[in-house]
CSV table of C-alpha atoms in Angstrom, one decimal:
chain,number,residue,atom,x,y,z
A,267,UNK,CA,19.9,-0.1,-53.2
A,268,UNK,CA,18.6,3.3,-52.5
A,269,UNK,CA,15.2,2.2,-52.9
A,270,UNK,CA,15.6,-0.6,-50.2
A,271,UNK,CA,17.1,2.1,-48.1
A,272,UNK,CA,14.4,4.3,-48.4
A,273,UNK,CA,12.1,1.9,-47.8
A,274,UNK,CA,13.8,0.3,-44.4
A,275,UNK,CA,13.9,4.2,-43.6
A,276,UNK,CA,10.2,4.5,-44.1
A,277,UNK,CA,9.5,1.2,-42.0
A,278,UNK,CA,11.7,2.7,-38.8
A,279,UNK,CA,9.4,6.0,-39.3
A,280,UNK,CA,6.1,5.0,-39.7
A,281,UNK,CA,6.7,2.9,-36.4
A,282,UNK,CA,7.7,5.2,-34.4
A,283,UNK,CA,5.0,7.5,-35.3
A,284,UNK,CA,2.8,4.3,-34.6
A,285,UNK,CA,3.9,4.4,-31.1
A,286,UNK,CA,4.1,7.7,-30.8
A,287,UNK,CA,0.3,7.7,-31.2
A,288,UNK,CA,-0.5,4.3,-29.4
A,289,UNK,CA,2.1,6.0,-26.1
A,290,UNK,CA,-0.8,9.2,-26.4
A,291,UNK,CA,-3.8,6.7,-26.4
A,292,UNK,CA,-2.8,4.5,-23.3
A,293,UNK,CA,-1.5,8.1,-21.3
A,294,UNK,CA,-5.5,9.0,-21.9
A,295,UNK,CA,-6.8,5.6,-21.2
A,296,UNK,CA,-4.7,5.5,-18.4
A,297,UNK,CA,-5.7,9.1,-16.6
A,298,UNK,CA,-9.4,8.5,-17.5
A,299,UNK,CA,-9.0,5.1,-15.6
A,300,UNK,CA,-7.0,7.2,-13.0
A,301,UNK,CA,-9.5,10.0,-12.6
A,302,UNK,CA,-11.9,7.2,-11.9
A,303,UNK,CA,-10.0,4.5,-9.5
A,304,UNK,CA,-9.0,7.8,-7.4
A,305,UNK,CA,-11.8,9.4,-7.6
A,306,UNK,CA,-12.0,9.2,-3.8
A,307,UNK,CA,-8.7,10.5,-1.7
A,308,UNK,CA,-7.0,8.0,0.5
A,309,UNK,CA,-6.0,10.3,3.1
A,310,UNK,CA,-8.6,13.5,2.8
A,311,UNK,CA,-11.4,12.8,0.2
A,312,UNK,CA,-12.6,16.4,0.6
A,313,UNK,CA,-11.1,20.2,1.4
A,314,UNK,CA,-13.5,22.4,3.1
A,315,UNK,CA,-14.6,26.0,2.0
A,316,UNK,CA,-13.4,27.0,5.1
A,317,UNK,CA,-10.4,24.7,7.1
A,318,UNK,CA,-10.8,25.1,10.9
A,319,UNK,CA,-8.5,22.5,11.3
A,320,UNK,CA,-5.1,23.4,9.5
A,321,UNK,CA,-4.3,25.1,12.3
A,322,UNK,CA,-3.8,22.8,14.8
A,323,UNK,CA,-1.4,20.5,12.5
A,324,UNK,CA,2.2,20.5,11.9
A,325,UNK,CA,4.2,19.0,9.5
A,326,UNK,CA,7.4,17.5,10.6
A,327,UNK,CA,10.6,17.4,8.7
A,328,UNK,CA,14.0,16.6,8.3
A,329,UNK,CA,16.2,19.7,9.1
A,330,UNK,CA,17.2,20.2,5.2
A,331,UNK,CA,15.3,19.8,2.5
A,332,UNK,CA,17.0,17.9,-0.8
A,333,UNK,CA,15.5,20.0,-3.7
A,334,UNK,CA,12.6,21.8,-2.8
A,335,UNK,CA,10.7,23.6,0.0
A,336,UNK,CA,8.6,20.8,1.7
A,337,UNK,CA,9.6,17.5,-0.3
A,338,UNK,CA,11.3,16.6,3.6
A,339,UNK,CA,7.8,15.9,5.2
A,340,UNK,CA,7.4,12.5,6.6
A,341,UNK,CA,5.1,12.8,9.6
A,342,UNK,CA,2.5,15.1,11.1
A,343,UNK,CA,2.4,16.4,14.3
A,344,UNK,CA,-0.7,18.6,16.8
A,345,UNK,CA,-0.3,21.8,18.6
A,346,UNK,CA,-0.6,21.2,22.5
A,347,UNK,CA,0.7,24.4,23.2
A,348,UNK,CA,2.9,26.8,22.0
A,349,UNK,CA,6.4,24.7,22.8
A,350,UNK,CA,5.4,21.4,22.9
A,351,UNK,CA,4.1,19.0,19.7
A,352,UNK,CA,2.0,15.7,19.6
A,353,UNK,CA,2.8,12.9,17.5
A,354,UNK,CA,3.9,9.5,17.3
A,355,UNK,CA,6.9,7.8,19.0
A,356,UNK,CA,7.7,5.5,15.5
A,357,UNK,CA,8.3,9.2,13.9
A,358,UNK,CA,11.0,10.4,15.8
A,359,UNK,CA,12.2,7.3,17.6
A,360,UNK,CA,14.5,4.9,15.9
A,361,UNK,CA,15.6,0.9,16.6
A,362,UNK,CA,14.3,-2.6,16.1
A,363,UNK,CA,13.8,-3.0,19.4
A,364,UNK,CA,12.9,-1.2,22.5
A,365,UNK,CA,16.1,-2.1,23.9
A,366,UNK,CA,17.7,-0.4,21.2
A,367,UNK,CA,15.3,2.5,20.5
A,368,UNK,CA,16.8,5.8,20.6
A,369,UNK,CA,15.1,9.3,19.9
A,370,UNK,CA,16.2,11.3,16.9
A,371,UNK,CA,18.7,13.9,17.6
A,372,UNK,CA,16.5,17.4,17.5
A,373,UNK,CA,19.0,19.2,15.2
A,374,UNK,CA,17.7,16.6,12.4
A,375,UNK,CA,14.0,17.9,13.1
A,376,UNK,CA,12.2,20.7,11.9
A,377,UNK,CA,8.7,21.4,12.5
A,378,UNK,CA,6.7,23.5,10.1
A,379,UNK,CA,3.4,25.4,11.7
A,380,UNK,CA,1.0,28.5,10.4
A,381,UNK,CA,0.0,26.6,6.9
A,382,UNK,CA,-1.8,23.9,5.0
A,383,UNK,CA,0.6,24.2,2.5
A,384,UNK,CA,3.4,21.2,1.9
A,385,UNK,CA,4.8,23.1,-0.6
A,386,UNK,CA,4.8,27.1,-0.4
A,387,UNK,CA,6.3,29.4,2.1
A,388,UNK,CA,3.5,32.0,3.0
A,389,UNK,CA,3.7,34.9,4.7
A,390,UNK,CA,2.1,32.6,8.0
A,391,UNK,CA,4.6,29.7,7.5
A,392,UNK,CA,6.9,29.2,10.9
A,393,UNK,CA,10.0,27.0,10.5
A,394,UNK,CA,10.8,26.1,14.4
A,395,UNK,CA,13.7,23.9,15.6
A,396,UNK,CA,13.3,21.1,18.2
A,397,UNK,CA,14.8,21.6,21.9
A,398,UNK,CA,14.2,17.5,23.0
A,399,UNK,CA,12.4,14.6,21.8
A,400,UNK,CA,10.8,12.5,24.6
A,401,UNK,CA,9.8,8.9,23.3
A,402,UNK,CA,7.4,7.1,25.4
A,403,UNK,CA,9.7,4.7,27.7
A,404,UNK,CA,7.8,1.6,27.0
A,405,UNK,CA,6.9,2.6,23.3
A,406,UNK,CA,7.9,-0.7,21.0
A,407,UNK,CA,8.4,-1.0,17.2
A,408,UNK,CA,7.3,-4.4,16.4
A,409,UNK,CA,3.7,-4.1,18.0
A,410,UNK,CA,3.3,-0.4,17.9
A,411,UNK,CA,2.6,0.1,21.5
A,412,UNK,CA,2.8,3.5,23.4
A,413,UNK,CA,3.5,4.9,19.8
A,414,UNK,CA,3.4,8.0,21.3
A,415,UNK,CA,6.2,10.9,21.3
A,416,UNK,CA,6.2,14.8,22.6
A,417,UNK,CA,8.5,17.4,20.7
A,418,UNK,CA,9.5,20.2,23.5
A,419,UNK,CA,10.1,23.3,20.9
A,420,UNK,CA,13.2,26.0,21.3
A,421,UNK,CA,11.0,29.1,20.8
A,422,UNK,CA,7.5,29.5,21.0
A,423,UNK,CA,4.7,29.0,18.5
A,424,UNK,CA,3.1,31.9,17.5
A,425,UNK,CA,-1.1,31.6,17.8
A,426,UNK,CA,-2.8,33.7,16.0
A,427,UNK,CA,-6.4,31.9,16.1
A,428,UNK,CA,-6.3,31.5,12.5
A,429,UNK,CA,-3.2,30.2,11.0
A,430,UNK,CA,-1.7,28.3,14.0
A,431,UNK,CA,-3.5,27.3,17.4
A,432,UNK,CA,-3.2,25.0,20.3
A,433,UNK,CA,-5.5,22.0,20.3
A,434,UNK,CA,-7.2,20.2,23.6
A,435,UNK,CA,-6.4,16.8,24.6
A,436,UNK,CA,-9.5,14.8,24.3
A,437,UNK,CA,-10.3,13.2,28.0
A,438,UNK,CA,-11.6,10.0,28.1
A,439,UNK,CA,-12.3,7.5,25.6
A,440,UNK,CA,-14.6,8.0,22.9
A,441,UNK,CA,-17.8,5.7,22.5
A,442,UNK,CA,-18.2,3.8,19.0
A,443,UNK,CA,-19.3,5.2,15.9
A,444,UNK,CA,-18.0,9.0,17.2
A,445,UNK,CA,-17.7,10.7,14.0
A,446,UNK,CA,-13.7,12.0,13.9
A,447,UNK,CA,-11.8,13.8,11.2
A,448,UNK,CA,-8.7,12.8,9.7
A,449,UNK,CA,-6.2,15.5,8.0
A,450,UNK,CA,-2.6,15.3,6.7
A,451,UNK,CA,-0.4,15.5,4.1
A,452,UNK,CA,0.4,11.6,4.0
A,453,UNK,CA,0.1,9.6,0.0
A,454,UNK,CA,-3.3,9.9,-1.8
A,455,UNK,CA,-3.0,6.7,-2.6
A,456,UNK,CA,-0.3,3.9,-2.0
A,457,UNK,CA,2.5,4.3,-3.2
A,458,UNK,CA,1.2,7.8,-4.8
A,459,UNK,CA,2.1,11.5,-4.4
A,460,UNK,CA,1.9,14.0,-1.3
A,461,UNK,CA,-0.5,16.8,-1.4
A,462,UNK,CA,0.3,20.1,-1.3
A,463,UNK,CA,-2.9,21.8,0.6
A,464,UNK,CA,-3.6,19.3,3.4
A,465,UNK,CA,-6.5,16.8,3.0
A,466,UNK,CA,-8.8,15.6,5.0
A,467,UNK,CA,-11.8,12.5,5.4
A,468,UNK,CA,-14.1,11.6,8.0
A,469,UNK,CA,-14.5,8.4,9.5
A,470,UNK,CA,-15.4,6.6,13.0
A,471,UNK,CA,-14.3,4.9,15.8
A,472,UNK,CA,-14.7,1.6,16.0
A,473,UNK,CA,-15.4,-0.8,18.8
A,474,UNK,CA,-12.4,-2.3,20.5
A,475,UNK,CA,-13.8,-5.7,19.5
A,476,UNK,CA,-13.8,-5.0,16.1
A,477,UNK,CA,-10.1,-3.7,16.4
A,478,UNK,CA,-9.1,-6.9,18.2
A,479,UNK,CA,-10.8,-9.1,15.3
A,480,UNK,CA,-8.8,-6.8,13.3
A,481,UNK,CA,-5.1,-7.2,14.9
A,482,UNK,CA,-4.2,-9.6,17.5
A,483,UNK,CA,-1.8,-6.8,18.5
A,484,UNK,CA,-4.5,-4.6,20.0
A,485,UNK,CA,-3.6,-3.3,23.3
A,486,UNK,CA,-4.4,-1.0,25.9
A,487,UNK,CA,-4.2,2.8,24.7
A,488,UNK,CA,-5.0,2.0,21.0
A,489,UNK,CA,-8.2,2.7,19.3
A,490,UNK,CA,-8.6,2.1,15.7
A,491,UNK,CA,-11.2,4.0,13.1
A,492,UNK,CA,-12.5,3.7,9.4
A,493,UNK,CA,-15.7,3.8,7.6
A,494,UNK,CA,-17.5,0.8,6.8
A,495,UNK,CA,-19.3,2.2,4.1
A,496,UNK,CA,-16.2,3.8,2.4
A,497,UNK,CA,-13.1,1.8,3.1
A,498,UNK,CA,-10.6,4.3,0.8
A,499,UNK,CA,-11.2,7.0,3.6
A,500,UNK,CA,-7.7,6.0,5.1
A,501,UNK,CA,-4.6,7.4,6.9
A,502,UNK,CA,-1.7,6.8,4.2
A,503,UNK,CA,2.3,7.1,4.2
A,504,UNK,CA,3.2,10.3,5.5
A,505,UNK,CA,0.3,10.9,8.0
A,506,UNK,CA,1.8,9.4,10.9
A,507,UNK,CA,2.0,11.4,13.9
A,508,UNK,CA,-1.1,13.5,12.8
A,509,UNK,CA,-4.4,13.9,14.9
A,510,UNK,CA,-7.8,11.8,14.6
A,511,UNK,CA,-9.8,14.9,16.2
A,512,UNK,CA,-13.1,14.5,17.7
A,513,UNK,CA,-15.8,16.8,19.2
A,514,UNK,CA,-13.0,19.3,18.4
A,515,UNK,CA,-10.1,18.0,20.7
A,516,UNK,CA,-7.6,15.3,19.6
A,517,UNK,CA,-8.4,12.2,20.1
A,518,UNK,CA,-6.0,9.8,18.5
A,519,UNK,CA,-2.5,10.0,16.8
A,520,UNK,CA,-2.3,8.3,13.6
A,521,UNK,CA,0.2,5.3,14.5
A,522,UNK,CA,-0.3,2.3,11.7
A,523,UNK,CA,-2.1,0.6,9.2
A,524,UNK,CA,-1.9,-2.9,6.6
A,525,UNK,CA,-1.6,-0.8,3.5
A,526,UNK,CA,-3.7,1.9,3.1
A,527,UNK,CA,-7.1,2.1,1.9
A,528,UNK,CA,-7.9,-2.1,1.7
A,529,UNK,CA,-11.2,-3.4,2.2
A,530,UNK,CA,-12.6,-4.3,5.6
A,531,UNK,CA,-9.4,-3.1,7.4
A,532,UNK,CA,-9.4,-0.1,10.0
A,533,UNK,CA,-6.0,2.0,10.8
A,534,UNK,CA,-5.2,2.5,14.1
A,535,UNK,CA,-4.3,5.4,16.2
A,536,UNK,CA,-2.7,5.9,19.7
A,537,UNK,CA,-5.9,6.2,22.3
A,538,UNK,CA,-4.9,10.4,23.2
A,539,UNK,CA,-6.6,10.1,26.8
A,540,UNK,CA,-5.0,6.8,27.3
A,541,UNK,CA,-1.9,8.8,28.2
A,542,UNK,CA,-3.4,12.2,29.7
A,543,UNK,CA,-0.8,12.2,32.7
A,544,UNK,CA,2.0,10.9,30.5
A,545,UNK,CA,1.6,14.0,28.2
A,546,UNK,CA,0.9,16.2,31.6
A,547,UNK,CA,4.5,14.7,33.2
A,548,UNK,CA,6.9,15.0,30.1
A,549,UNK,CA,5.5,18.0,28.4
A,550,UNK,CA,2.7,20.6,29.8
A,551,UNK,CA,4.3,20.5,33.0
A,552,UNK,CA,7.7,20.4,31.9
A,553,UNK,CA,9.7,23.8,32.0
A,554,UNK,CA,12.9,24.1,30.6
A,555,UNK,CA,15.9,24.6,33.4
A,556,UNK,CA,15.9,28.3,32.6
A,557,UNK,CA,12.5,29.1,32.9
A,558,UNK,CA,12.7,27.3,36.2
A,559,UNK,CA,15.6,29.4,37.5
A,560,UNK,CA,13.7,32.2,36.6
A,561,UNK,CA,10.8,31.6,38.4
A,562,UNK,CA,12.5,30.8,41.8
A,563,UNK,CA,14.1,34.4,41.0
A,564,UNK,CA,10.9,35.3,40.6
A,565,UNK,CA,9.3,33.9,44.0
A,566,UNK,CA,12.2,35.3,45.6
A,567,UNK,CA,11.7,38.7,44.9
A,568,UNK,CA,8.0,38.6,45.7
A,569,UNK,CA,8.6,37.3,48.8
A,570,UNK,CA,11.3,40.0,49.4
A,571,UNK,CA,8.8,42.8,48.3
């Protein structure tokens, strides 16, 4: 009786060490394949020596984080100027409709400037709360259109020049094959993991034929971008709202994609100089009612002096 025991013992042992050993060989198999399949970066591909970039990007977050510093993210966002932040409408706009689309209350938003870190609060990190969310009027969530939204910004971002900057609008619309760069902190793959330290890629704009081919949902003030000779150079999950900058001015807000990275198929980005005078109206112009009270104090007593 012992014997048998001791045996049926020594069976249950000698498998699990079995699979103990076969678990090891697949987890190596598995990140050699991994190393191999990814060996190009869905939404970056590359991080420069020296990011000139960073600085124009925010990420944009939920007001509380769940367990860690930065695991909020969900969008990306551009420095216009020091109060008021870029990025798309299907970010910070919620509803099914555009009957029933409604802007996220700004106490729920936080936007995070001064860092290409995700993850780690340095010493250049700014935390700033959200005053009012304007979603374009006519933006709708089942073709994307006007996917466009400004964040107007309680207090002022600090620009150093280095850590945090304002970016300039691009003007008019770009010609085909104008090499852009992409940057975020969106999924490295589908379905994958955020970065930490921002990524970025480089691709093109494409011609609006193309993008029409593409989607039958193209429309005025969209532009879409990829390269042909690289198709896993792709905006991702998580890079919404962030900048497609070109000639060193933004040029496009990331807005949607089919999945990200598949072959032959562009993403597509709100057309920035589409909507000049709509950014203008509800944002650069825009002064809060105090500062306006101000400054008619201000004319008053010039014009008394």
């Amino acid at each position: 009786m012992c014997s048998l025991k001791n045996l049926f013992v020594s069976i249950i042992f000698f498998n699990i060490l079995r699979l103990d050993l076969c678990a090891n060989l697949n987890s190596k198999i598995i990140m050699k394949d991994a190393k191999e399949k990814y060996r190009f970066l869905i939404t970056g591909g590359y991080r420069p020596k020296i990011d000139n970039l960073a600085k124009y990007i925010v990420s944009i977050r939920r007001k509380k984080y769940t367990w860690f510093f930065g695991d909020d993210h969900y969008c990306g966002g551009s420095i216009i100027s020091p109060k008021v932040i870029l990025s798309a409408a299907h970010c910070v706009c919620r509803g099914d409709s555009r009957i029933e689309l409604k802007p996220l209350r700004p106490s729920d938003i936080l936007v995070v400037a001064g860092t290409p870190r995700r993850l780690v609060v340095t010493e250049k990190t700014q935390a700033l709360k959200v005053d009012k969310v304007i979603c374009h009027a006519y933006y709708d969530p089942e073709t994307m259109h006007n996917d466009i939204a400004l964040l107007l910004l309680i207090k002022n971002i600090y620009e150093d020049g280095v850590s945090a900057q304002r970016i300039s609008l691009q003007t008019s619309s770009l010609p085909p094959h104008t090499k852009c760069t992409l940057l975020g902190w969106g999924q490295i793959f589908t379905m994958g993991p955020l970065p930490d330290l921002i990524l970025h890629t480089d691709i093109y704009i494409m011609s609006n034929e193309f993008c029409k081919e593409k989607d039958d949902d193209y429309f005025f003030g969209m532009m879409c971008a990829t390269d042909e000779d690289d198709f896993e150079k792709d905006s991702c999950s998580g890079d919404s709202g962030g900048p497609l900058i070109c000639n060193g001015s933004v040029a496009g807000i990331v807005s949607y994609g089919y999945g990200c990275a598949l072959p032959d198929m562009p993403s597509y980005y709100t057309n920035v100089s589409s909507y000049r005078d709509w950014i203008r109206k509800n944002g650069l112009d825009k002064l809060r009612p105090v500062n306006f009270i101000l400054l008619i104090v201000l004319q008053i007593c010039i014009t008394k002096d």
